[in-house]
């Protein structure tokens, strides 16, 4: 039985939940971790306030979900814990101490790999009082609410997820990818609708800025369909906005959600997060 101290409070009825009454810096009883994992699969996004975590704690906790993934462009990590990345706009001796300005568009982590992301975990070290929120979208609810004519265009179709497709447009401040980096991450084909391996629920699995083509549609028609779906997602009650506090730990399931960073005054505020992620499996669709 999970500890009675552990409390799960849904933010929306079925999307995002706050969990209290557990210390993630300590090894977890298997029943308590199972409760946490089941909550993640149920709500898509879970968060834990007031956690005191060092990189070693974050690494150990992450391993409960599986093998940590070391990012293909890994930088700004801890030497003993290369799976723990630093995301930050802070500078030391004139150089950024972390990766800056990433993920400012709707996406699912590692969607461009044959085996896509399972969980991503962020831990708040330094959080601005204004801005710098993280938005999440429930793609299960989007699937269930899409007009039938739109859903019909997606069912049974494959989408091409390509990290290189719009990289330069998304990150103009970064050096262009080298030929070796481009070759290292070729496009991956995934079902436009994917089935969650643990819950069986279906989700729309499309990323506007990463998908170059859907089914037999050409690039222009694919882009128009992606624009339509993203507009539908943003116009409905499908999103949760996490307003960061120091020592928040946020976890999301990339198999059924999208997320995006939001802007903040980088000249006025410093922001630092620690990040880990766990690779999942190849997306599949069952009718």
PDB file of C-alpha atoms in Angstrom:
ATOM      1  CA  UNK A   1       0.000   0.000   0.000  1.00  0.00           C
ATOM      2  CA  UNK A   2       1.251   3.497  -0.864  1.00  0.00           C
ATOM      3  CA  UNK A   3       1.857   5.873   2.013  1.00  0.00           C
ATOM      4  CA  UNK A   4      -1.255   7.655   3.285  1.00  0.00           C
ATOM      5  CA  UNK A   5       0.804  10.871   3.372  1.00  0.00           C
ATOM      6  CA  UNK A   6       0.978  10.927  -0.422  1.00  0.00           C
ATOM      7  CA  UNK A   7      -1.793  13.107  -1.850  1.00  0.00           C
ATOM      8  CA  UNK A   8      -2.776  13.537  -5.508  1.00  0.00           C
ATOM      9  CA  UNK A   9      -4.769  16.665  -6.358  1.00  0.00           C
ATOM     10  CA  UNK A  10      -5.941  16.998  -9.987  1.00  0.00           C
ATOM     11  CA  UNK A  11      -5.520  20.450 -11.485  1.00  0.00           C
ATOM     12  CA  UNK A  12      -8.091  19.791 -14.171  1.00  0.00           C
ATOM     13  CA  UNK A  13     -10.454  16.847 -14.038  1.00  0.00           C
ATOM     14  CA  UNK A  14      -8.276  14.630 -16.209  1.00  0.00           C
ATOM     15  CA  UNK A  15      -5.126  16.636 -17.035  1.00  0.00           C
ATOM     16  CA  UNK A  16      -2.245  17.533 -14.696  1.00  0.00           C
ATOM     17  CA  UNK A  17      -2.047  16.831 -10.969  1.00  0.00           C
ATOM     18  CA  UNK A  18      -0.102  18.065  -7.938  1.00  0.00           C
ATOM     19  CA  UNK A  19       1.451  15.411  -5.696  1.00  0.00           C
ATOM     20  CA  UNK A  20       2.521  16.078  -2.110  1.00  0.00           C
ATOM     21  CA  UNK A  21       3.566  13.980   0.875  1.00  0.00           C
ATOM     22  CA  UNK A  22       6.611  12.325  -0.654  1.00  0.00           C
ATOM     23  CA  UNK A  23      10.349  13.095  -0.491  1.00  0.00           C
ATOM     24  CA  UNK A  24      11.864  12.392  -3.894  1.00  0.00           C
ATOM     25  CA  UNK A  25      15.410  12.791  -2.582  1.00  0.00           C
ATOM     26  CA  UNK A  26      15.052   9.456  -0.780  1.00  0.00           C
ATOM     27  CA  UNK A  27      14.773   5.974  -2.325  1.00  0.00           C
ATOM     28  CA  UNK A  28      11.111   5.255  -3.008  1.00  0.00           C
ATOM     29  CA  UNK A  29       9.107   2.289  -1.838  1.00  0.00           C
ATOM     30  CA  UNK A  30       7.997   0.350  -4.961  1.00  0.00           C
ATOM     31  CA  UNK A  31       4.303   0.849  -4.115  1.00  0.00           C
ATOM     32  CA  UNK A  32       4.786   4.605  -3.787  1.00  0.00           C
ATOM     33  CA  UNK A  33       6.616   4.815  -7.101  1.00  0.00           C
ATOM     34  CA  UNK A  34       3.905   2.731  -8.779  1.00  0.00           C
ATOM     35  CA  UNK A  35       1.307   5.208  -7.483  1.00  0.00           C
ATOM     36  CA  UNK A  36       3.357   8.067  -8.922  1.00  0.00           C
ATOM     37  CA  UNK A  37       3.773   6.341 -12.292  1.00  0.00           C
ATOM     38  CA  UNK A  38       0.077   5.483 -12.500  1.00  0.00           C
ATOM     39  CA  UNK A  39      -0.762   9.115 -11.738  1.00  0.00           C
ATOM     40  CA  UNK A  40       1.550  10.217 -14.547  1.00  0.00           C
ATOM     41  CA  UNK A  41      -0.178   7.896 -17.000  1.00  0.00           C
ATOM     42  CA  UNK A  42      -3.604   9.044 -15.823  1.00  0.00           C
ATOM     43  CA  UNK A  43      -2.991  12.803 -15.813  1.00  0.00           C
ATOM     44  CA  UNK A  44      -0.191  13.190 -18.364  1.00  0.00           C
ATOM     45  CA  UNK A  45       1.571  15.848 -16.269  1.00  0.00           C
ATOM     46  CA  UNK A  46       2.377  15.687 -12.541  1.00  0.00           C
ATOM     47  CA  UNK A  47       4.312  18.068 -10.312  1.00  0.00           C
ATOM     48  CA  UNK A  48       5.800  18.013  -6.834  1.00  0.00           C
ATOM     49  CA  UNK A  49       6.368  21.301  -4.954  1.00  0.00           C
ATOM     50  CA  UNK A  50       9.140  21.931  -2.427  1.00  0.00           C
ATOM     51  CA  UNK A  51      11.541  19.130  -3.338  1.00  0.00           C
ATOM     52  CA  UNK A  52      15.168  19.436  -2.181  1.00  0.00           C
ATOM     53  CA  UNK A  53      17.168  17.742  -4.942  1.00  0.00           C
ATOM     54  CA  UNK A  54      20.807  17.674  -5.965  1.00  0.00           C
ATOM     55  CA  UNK A  55      21.872  16.319  -9.382  1.00  0.00           C
ATOM     56  CA  UNK A  56      22.564  12.931  -7.761  1.00  0.00           C
ATOM     57  CA  UNK A  57      19.016  12.776  -6.338  1.00  0.00           C
ATOM     58  CA  UNK A  58      17.486  13.807  -9.650  1.00  0.00           C
ATOM     59  CA  UNK A  59      19.499  11.177 -11.486  1.00  0.00           C
ATOM     60  CA  UNK A  60      18.480   8.443  -9.034  1.00  0.00           C
ATOM     61  CA  UNK A  61      14.802   9.391  -9.147  1.00  0.00           C
ATOM     62  CA  UNK A  62      14.809   9.502 -12.957  1.00  0.00           C
ATOM     63  CA  UNK A  63      16.130   5.935 -13.134  1.00  0.00           C
ATOM     64  CA  UNK A  64      12.890   4.677 -11.552  1.00  0.00           C
ATOM     65  CA  UNK A  65      11.253   5.298 -14.942  1.00  0.00           C
ATOM     66  CA  UNK A  66      13.915   3.548 -17.005  1.00  0.00           C
ATOM     67  CA  UNK A  67      17.282   4.274 -18.563  1.00  0.00           C
ATOM     68  CA  UNK A  68      18.057   8.008 -18.676  1.00  0.00           C
ATOM     69  CA  UNK A  69      18.658   9.413 -22.134  1.00  0.00           C
ATOM     70  CA  UNK A  70      21.751  11.515 -22.763  1.00  0.00           C
ATOM     71  CA  UNK A  71      20.714  14.187 -25.251  1.00  0.00           C
ATOM     72  CA  UNK A  72      22.170  13.921 -28.753  1.00  0.00           C
ATOM     73  CA  UNK A  73      23.436  17.511 -28.438  1.00  0.00           C
ATOM     74  CA  UNK A  74      24.396  17.091 -24.790  1.00  0.00           C
ATOM     75  CA  UNK A  75      26.139  20.092 -23.262  1.00  0.00           C
ATOM     76  CA  UNK A  76      26.085  21.856 -19.912  1.00  0.00           C
ATOM     77  CA  UNK A  77      25.819  18.675 -17.882  1.00  0.00           C
ATOM     78  CA  UNK A  78      27.351  17.500 -14.612  1.00  0.00           C
ATOM     79  CA  UNK A  79      30.454  15.345 -15.197  1.00  0.00           C
ATOM     80  CA  UNK A  80      29.280  12.601 -12.833  1.00  0.00           C
ATOM     81  CA  UNK A  81      25.676  12.817 -14.094  1.00  0.00           C
ATOM     82  CA  UNK A  82      25.729  13.517 -17.857  1.00  0.00           C
ATOM     83  CA  UNK A  83      22.008  12.759 -18.039  1.00  0.00           C
ATOM     84  CA  UNK A  84      21.297  15.895 -15.949  1.00  0.00           C
ATOM     85  CA  UNK A  85      21.326  18.926 -18.250  1.00  0.00           C
ATOM     86  CA  UNK A  86      21.372  22.543 -17.137  1.00  0.00           C
ATOM     87  CA  UNK A  87      18.919  24.902 -18.845  1.00  0.00           C
ATOM     88  CA  UNK A  88      19.757  28.508 -18.054  1.00  0.00           C
ATOM     89  CA  UNK A  89      20.216  32.059 -19.304  1.00  0.00           C
ATOM     90  CA  UNK A  90      22.759  32.782 -16.536  1.00  0.00           C
ATOM     91  CA  UNK A  91      26.374  33.435 -17.460  1.00  0.00           C
ATOM     92  CA  UNK A  92      29.693  32.821 -15.735  1.00  0.00           C
ATOM     93  CA  UNK A  93      32.812  34.546 -17.040  1.00  0.00           C
ATOM     94  CA  UNK A  94      30.756  35.751 -19.987  1.00  0.00           C
ATOM     95  CA  UNK A  95      29.594  32.256 -21.012  1.00  0.00           C
ATOM     96  CA  UNK A  96      26.214  30.626 -20.570  1.00  0.00           C
ATOM     97  CA  UNK A  97      26.168  28.056 -17.769  1.00  0.00           C
ATOM     98  CA  UNK A  98      23.347  26.127 -19.443  1.00  0.00           C
ATOM     99  CA  UNK A  99      21.453  25.538 -22.657  1.00  0.00           C
ATOM    100  CA  UNK A 100      19.416  28.637 -23.451  1.00  0.00           C
ATOM    101  CA  UNK A 101      16.267  29.353 -25.442  1.00  0.00           C
ATOM    102  CA  UNK A 102      15.253  25.812 -26.294  1.00  0.00           C
ATOM    103  CA  UNK A 103      11.809  24.318 -26.800  1.00  0.00           C
ATOM    104  CA  UNK A 104       9.920  27.555 -27.456  1.00  0.00           C
ATOM    105  CA  UNK A 105       7.382  25.813 -29.700  1.00  0.00           C
ATOM    106  CA  UNK A 106       4.912  22.966 -29.153  1.00  0.00           C
ATOM    107  CA  UNK A 107       6.740  19.637 -29.245  1.00  0.00           C
ATOM    108  CA  UNK A 108       7.125  16.143 -27.808  1.00  0.00           C
ATOM    109  CA  UNK A 109      10.668  15.338 -26.724  1.00  0.00           C
ATOM    110  CA  UNK A 110      12.621  13.043 -29.041  1.00  0.00           C
ATOM    111  CA  UNK A 111       9.715  12.710 -31.479  1.00  0.00           C
ATOM    112  CA  UNK A 112      12.311  12.722 -34.264  1.00  0.00           C
ATOM    113  CA  UNK A 113      13.889   9.444 -33.101  1.00  0.00           C
ATOM    114  CA  UNK A 114      12.665   5.928 -33.929  1.00  0.00           C
ATOM    115  CA  UNK A 115      12.088   5.418 -30.191  1.00  0.00           C
ATOM    116  CA  UNK A 116      10.573   8.618 -28.856  1.00  0.00           C
ATOM    117  CA  UNK A 117      10.662  10.185 -25.399  1.00  0.00           C
ATOM    118  CA  UNK A 118       8.846   8.652 -22.428  1.00  0.00           C
ATOM    119  CA  UNK A 119       9.164  11.021 -19.464  1.00  0.00           C
ATOM    120  CA  UNK A 120      10.870  14.386 -19.206  1.00  0.00           C
ATOM    121  CA  UNK A 121      11.629  15.811 -15.773  1.00  0.00           C
ATOM    122  CA  UNK A 122      12.380  19.458 -14.938  1.00  0.00           C
ATOM    123  CA  UNK A 123      13.495  20.804 -11.578  1.00  0.00           C
ATOM    124  CA  UNK A 124      13.326  24.504 -10.717  1.00  0.00           C
ATOM    125  CA  UNK A 125      16.547  26.068  -9.365  1.00  0.00           C
ATOM    126  CA  UNK A 126      15.997  29.750 -10.196  1.00  0.00           C
ATOM    127  CA  UNK A 127      12.550  30.828 -11.387  1.00  0.00           C
ATOM    128  CA  UNK A 128      11.523  34.332 -12.526  1.00  0.00           C
ATOM    129  CA  UNK A 129       8.455  35.820 -10.807  1.00  0.00           C
ATOM    130  CA  UNK A 130       6.970  36.820 -14.169  1.00  0.00           C
ATOM    131  CA  UNK A 131       6.843  34.735 -17.348  1.00  0.00           C
ATOM    132  CA  UNK A 132       8.910  31.603 -18.009  1.00  0.00           C
ATOM    133  CA  UNK A 133       5.876  29.342 -17.603  1.00  0.00           C
ATOM    134  CA  UNK A 134       5.661  25.947 -19.275  1.00  0.00           C
ATOM    135  CA  UNK A 135       2.523  25.131 -21.240  1.00  0.00           C
ATOM    136  CA  UNK A 136       1.287  21.569 -21.691  1.00  0.00           C
ATOM    137  CA  UNK A 137      -1.361  20.209 -24.060  1.00  0.00           C
ATOM    138  CA  UNK A 138      -3.402  17.035 -23.544  1.00  0.00           C
ATOM    139  CA  UNK A 139      -3.275  15.349 -26.935  1.00  0.00           C
ATOM    140  CA  UNK A 140      -5.616  12.585 -25.762  1.00  0.00           C
ATOM    141  CA  UNK A 141      -8.355  15.138 -25.244  1.00  0.00           C
ATOM    142  CA  UNK A 142      -7.486  16.772 -28.569  1.00  0.00           C
ATOM    143  CA  UNK A 143      -7.891  13.404 -30.290  1.00  0.00           C
ATOM    144  CA  UNK A 144     -11.250  12.793 -28.649  1.00  0.00           C
ATOM    145  CA  UNK A 145     -12.566  16.263 -29.553  1.00  0.00           C
ATOM    146  CA  UNK A 146     -11.252  16.735 -33.099  1.00  0.00           C
ATOM    147  CA  UNK A 147     -13.902  17.044 -35.811  1.00  0.00           C
ATOM    148  CA  UNK A 148     -14.485  13.699 -37.480  1.00  0.00           C
ATOM    149  CA  UNK A 149     -13.422  15.012 -40.899  1.00  0.00           C
ATOM    150  CA  UNK A 150     -10.072  16.131 -39.465  1.00  0.00           C
ATOM    151  CA  UNK A 151      -9.550  12.895 -37.563  1.00  0.00           C
ATOM    152  CA  UNK A 152     -10.269  10.947 -40.733  1.00  0.00           C
ATOM    153  CA  UNK A 153      -7.276  12.638 -42.382  1.00  0.00           C
ATOM    154  CA  UNK A 154      -5.015  11.314 -39.609  1.00  0.00           C
ATOM    155  CA  UNK A 155      -6.229   7.795 -38.870  1.00  0.00           C
ATOM    156  CA  UNK A 156      -3.808   5.235 -40.253  1.00  0.00           C
ATOM    157  CA  UNK A 157      -1.432   7.880 -41.604  1.00  0.00           C
ATOM    158  CA  UNK A 158       2.295   8.183 -40.998  1.00  0.00           C
ATOM    159  CA  UNK A 159       4.007  11.504 -40.291  1.00  0.00           C
ATOM    160  CA  UNK A 160       7.648  12.339 -40.969  1.00  0.00           C
ATOM    161  CA  UNK A 161       9.312  13.814 -37.861  1.00  0.00           C
ATOM    162  CA  UNK A 162      12.534  15.559 -38.847  1.00  0.00           C
ATOM    163  CA  UNK A 163      14.789  17.336 -36.314  1.00  0.00           C
ATOM    164  CA  UNK A 164      16.624  18.995 -39.219  1.00  0.00           C
ATOM    165  CA  UNK A 165      13.460  20.227 -40.998  1.00  0.00           C
ATOM    166  CA  UNK A 166      13.244  23.725 -39.479  1.00  0.00           C
ATOM    167  CA  UNK A 167      16.191  23.728 -37.057  1.00  0.00           C
ATOM    168  CA  UNK A 168      17.819  26.876 -38.441  1.00  0.00           C
ATOM    169  CA  UNK A 169      14.527  28.787 -38.405  1.00  0.00           C
ATOM    170  CA  UNK A 170      13.746  27.689 -34.842  1.00  0.00           C
ATOM    171  CA  UNK A 171      17.244  28.378 -33.500  1.00  0.00           C
ATOM    172  CA  UNK A 172      18.773  31.208 -35.574  1.00  0.00           C
ATOM    173  CA  UNK A 173      21.106  32.111 -32.688  1.00  0.00           C
ATOM    174  CA  UNK A 174      22.722  28.656 -32.695  1.00  0.00           C
ATOM    175  CA  UNK A 175      25.438  27.446 -35.066  1.00  0.00           C
ATOM    176  CA  UNK A 176      24.020  25.489 -38.007  1.00  0.00           C
ATOM    177  CA  UNK A 177      24.006  21.743 -37.610  1.00  0.00           C
ATOM    178  CA  UNK A 178      27.075  20.066 -39.023  1.00  0.00           C
ATOM    179  CA  UNK A 179      26.729  17.427 -41.747  1.00  0.00           C
ATOM    180  CA  UNK A 180      27.656  14.833 -39.114  1.00  0.00           C
ATOM    181  CA  UNK A 181      24.929  16.063 -36.748  1.00  0.00           C
ATOM    182  CA  UNK A 182      22.358  16.017 -39.540  1.00  0.00           C
ATOM    183  CA  UNK A 183      23.337  12.504 -40.603  1.00  0.00           C
ATOM    184  CA  UNK A 184      23.253  11.307 -36.993  1.00  0.00           C
ATOM    185  CA  UNK A 185      19.522  12.102 -36.664  1.00  0.00           C
ATOM    186  CA  UNK A 186      17.699  11.143 -39.882  1.00  0.00           C
ATOM    187  CA  UNK A 187      13.904  11.612 -40.198  1.00  0.00           C
ATOM    188  CA  UNK A 188      11.635   9.122 -38.440  1.00  0.00           C
ATOM    189  CA  UNK A 189       8.177   7.957 -39.504  1.00  0.00           C
ATOM    190  CA  UNK A 190       5.513   7.735 -36.782  1.00  0.00           C
ATOM    191  CA  UNK A 191       1.748   7.243 -36.764  1.00  0.00           C
ATOM    192  CA  UNK A 192      -0.158  10.535 -36.707  1.00  0.00           C
ATOM    193  CA  UNK A 193      -2.389   8.944 -34.068  1.00  0.00           C
ATOM    194  CA  UNK A 194      -0.564   6.859 -31.467  1.00  0.00           C
ATOM    195  CA  UNK A 195      -1.851   4.408 -28.874  1.00  0.00           C
ATOM    196  CA  UNK A 196      -0.525   4.736 -25.333  1.00  0.00           C
ATOM    197  CA  UNK A 197       1.143   1.424 -24.398  1.00  0.00           C
ATOM    198  CA  UNK A 198       0.010   1.594 -20.748  1.00  0.00           C
ATOM    199  CA  UNK A 199      -3.499   3.077 -20.934  1.00  0.00           C
ATOM    200  CA  UNK A 200      -4.587   2.204 -24.470  1.00  0.00           C
ATOM    201  CA  UNK A 201      -5.793   5.776 -25.027  1.00  0.00           C
ATOM    202  CA  UNK A 202      -5.181   7.420 -28.386  1.00  0.00           C
ATOM    203  CA  UNK A 203      -3.414  10.738 -28.863  1.00  0.00           C
ATOM    204  CA  UNK A 204      -2.648  13.022 -31.763  1.00  0.00           C
ATOM    205  CA  UNK A 205       1.115  12.709 -32.238  1.00  0.00           C
ATOM    206  CA  UNK A 206       2.064  15.647 -34.437  1.00  0.00           C
ATOM    207  CA  UNK A 207       4.524  18.510 -33.967  1.00  0.00           C
ATOM    208  CA  UNK A 208       3.996  21.438 -36.329  1.00  0.00           C
ATOM    209  CA  UNK A 209       7.612  22.573 -36.325  1.00  0.00           C
ATOM    210  CA  UNK A 210       9.060  19.082 -36.607  1.00  0.00           C
ATOM    211  CA  UNK A 211       6.738  17.246 -39.031  1.00  0.00           C
ATOM    212  CA  UNK A 212       7.556  17.792 -42.686  1.00  0.00           C
ATOM    213  CA  UNK A 213       4.886  15.556 -44.201  1.00  0.00           C
ATOM    214  CA  UNK A 214       1.710  13.648 -43.282  1.00  0.00           C
ATOM    215  CA  UNK A 215       0.652  10.624 -45.324  1.00  0.00           C
ATOM    216  CA  UNK A 216       0.229  11.345 -49.003  1.00  0.00           C
ATOM    217  CA  UNK A 217      -0.162  15.093 -48.473  1.00  0.00           C
ATOM    218  CA  UNK A 218       2.521  17.360 -49.882  1.00  0.00           C
ATOM    219  CA  UNK A 219       4.468  19.726 -47.625  1.00  0.00           C
ATOM    220  CA  UNK A 220       2.042  22.647 -48.140  1.00  0.00           C
ATOM    221  CA  UNK A 221      -1.064  20.585 -47.394  1.00  0.00           C
ATOM    222  CA  UNK A 222       0.658  18.925 -44.446  1.00  0.00           C
ATOM    223  CA  UNK A 223       1.570  22.326 -43.013  1.00  0.00           C
ATOM    224  CA  UNK A 224      -2.008  23.551 -43.392  1.00  0.00           C
ATOM    225  CA  UNK A 225      -3.341  20.493 -41.546  1.00  0.00           C
ATOM    226  CA  UNK A 226      -0.795  20.944 -38.775  1.00  0.00           C
ATOM    227  CA  UNK A 227      -1.771  24.619 -38.437  1.00  0.00           C
ATOM    228  CA  UNK A 228      -5.430  23.604 -38.198  1.00  0.00           C
ATOM    229  CA  UNK A 229      -4.791  21.049 -35.460  1.00  0.00           C
ATOM    230  CA  UNK A 230      -2.561  23.367 -33.419  1.00  0.00           C
ATOM    231  CA  UNK A 231      -5.158  26.153 -33.625  1.00  0.00           C
ATOM    232  CA  UNK A 232      -7.844  23.713 -32.456  1.00  0.00           C
ATOM    233  CA  UNK A 233      -5.619  22.601 -29.577  1.00  0.00           C
ATOM    234  CA  UNK A 234      -4.923  26.157 -28.439  1.00  0.00           C
ATOM    235  CA  UNK A 235      -8.530  27.311 -28.717  1.00  0.00           C
ATOM    236  CA  UNK A 236     -10.029  24.622 -26.472  1.00  0.00           C
ATOM    237  CA  UNK A 237      -9.697  23.581 -22.852  1.00  0.00           C
ATOM    238  CA  UNK A 238      -6.803  21.250 -23.595  1.00  0.00           C
ATOM    239  CA  UNK A 239      -3.882  23.003 -21.915  1.00  0.00           C
ATOM    240  CA  UNK A 240      -2.302  23.457 -18.495  1.00  0.00           C
ATOM    241  CA  UNK A 241       0.056  26.312 -17.651  1.00  0.00           C
ATOM    242  CA  UNK A 242       2.669  25.565 -15.001  1.00  0.00           C
ATOM    243  CA  UNK A 243       3.835  28.682 -13.172  1.00  0.00           C
ATOM    244  CA  UNK A 244       7.216  27.748 -11.791  1.00  0.00           C
ATOM    245  CA  UNK A 245       8.295  28.029  -8.187  1.00  0.00           C
ATOM    246  CA  UNK A 246      11.791  27.247  -6.911  1.00  0.00           C
ATOM    247  CA  UNK A 247      12.110  23.531  -6.006  1.00  0.00           C
ATOM    248  CA  UNK A 248       9.186  22.453  -8.205  1.00  0.00           C
ATOM    249  CA  UNK A 249       9.707  19.097  -9.898  1.00  0.00           C
ATOM    250  CA  UNK A 250       7.544  18.615 -13.003  1.00  0.00           C
ATOM    251  CA  UNK A 251       7.192  15.359 -14.949  1.00  0.00           C
ATOM    252  CA  UNK A 252       5.310  14.767 -18.180  1.00  0.00           C
ATOM    253  CA  UNK A 253       4.556  11.841 -20.449  1.00  0.00           C
ATOM    254  CA  UNK A 254       5.709  12.697 -23.970  1.00  0.00           C
ATOM    255  CA  UNK A 255       3.556   9.925 -25.435  1.00  0.00           C
ATOM    256  CA  UNK A 256       0.322  11.826 -24.842  1.00  0.00           C
ATOM    257  CA  UNK A 257       1.291  15.487 -24.331  1.00  0.00           C
ATOM    258  CA  UNK A 258       2.959  18.397 -26.073  1.00  0.00           C
ATOM    259  CA  UNK A 259       4.724  21.223 -24.262  1.00  0.00           C
ATOM    260  CA  UNK A 260       6.311  24.582 -24.960  1.00  0.00           C
ATOM    261  CA  UNK A 261       8.369  27.158 -23.109  1.00  0.00           C
ATOM    262  CA  UNK A 262       7.016  30.707 -22.755  1.00  0.00           C
ATOM    263  CA  UNK A 263       9.058  33.935 -22.854  1.00  0.00           C
ATOM    264  CA  UNK A 264      10.351  36.046 -19.998  1.00  0.00           C
ATOM    265  CA  UNK A 265      12.538  39.125 -19.552  1.00  0.00           C
ATOM    266  CA  UNK A 266      15.979  37.572 -19.899  1.00  0.00           C
ATOM    267  CA  UNK A 267      17.709  40.886 -19.243  1.00  0.00           C
ATOM    268  CA  UNK A 268      15.904  41.307 -15.916  1.00  0.00           C
ATOM    269  CA  UNK A 269      15.542  37.748 -14.626  1.00  0.00           C
ATOM    270  CA  UNK A 270      17.740  34.698 -14.289  1.00  0.00           C
ATOM    271  CA  UNK A 271      16.265  31.263 -14.859  1.00  0.00           C
ATOM    272  CA  UNK A 272      17.861  27.872 -14.247  1.00  0.00           C
ATOM    273  CA  UNK A 273      16.328  24.403 -14.463  1.00  0.00           C
ATOM    274  CA  UNK A 274      17.795  20.912 -14.286  1.00  0.00           C
ATOM    275  CA  UNK A 275      16.462  18.465 -16.848  1.00  0.00           C
ATOM    276  CA  UNK A 276      16.463  14.704 -17.334  1.00  0.00           C
ATOM    277  CA  UNK A 277      14.561  12.459 -19.687  1.00  0.00           C
ATOM    278  CA  UNK A 278      13.949   8.790 -20.309  1.00  0.00           C
ATOM    279  CA  UNK A 279      13.677   7.309 -23.800  1.00  0.00           C
ATOM    280  CA  UNK A 280      10.537   5.319 -24.470  1.00  0.00           C
ATOM    281  CA  UNK A 281       9.606   3.008 -27.319  1.00  0.00           C
ATOM    282  CA  UNK A 282       8.513   3.177 -30.927  1.00  0.00           C
ATOM    283  CA  UNK A 283       5.038   4.730 -31.335  1.00  0.00           C
ATOM    284  CA  UNK A 284       2.315   2.415 -32.629  1.00  0.00           C
ATOM    285  CA  UNK A 285      -1.357   2.657 -33.542  1.00  0.00           C
ATOM    286  CA  UNK A 286      -4.115   0.136 -32.847  1.00  0.00           C
ATOM    287  CA  UNK A 287      -7.530   0.659 -34.380  1.00  0.00           C
TER     288      UNK A 287
END
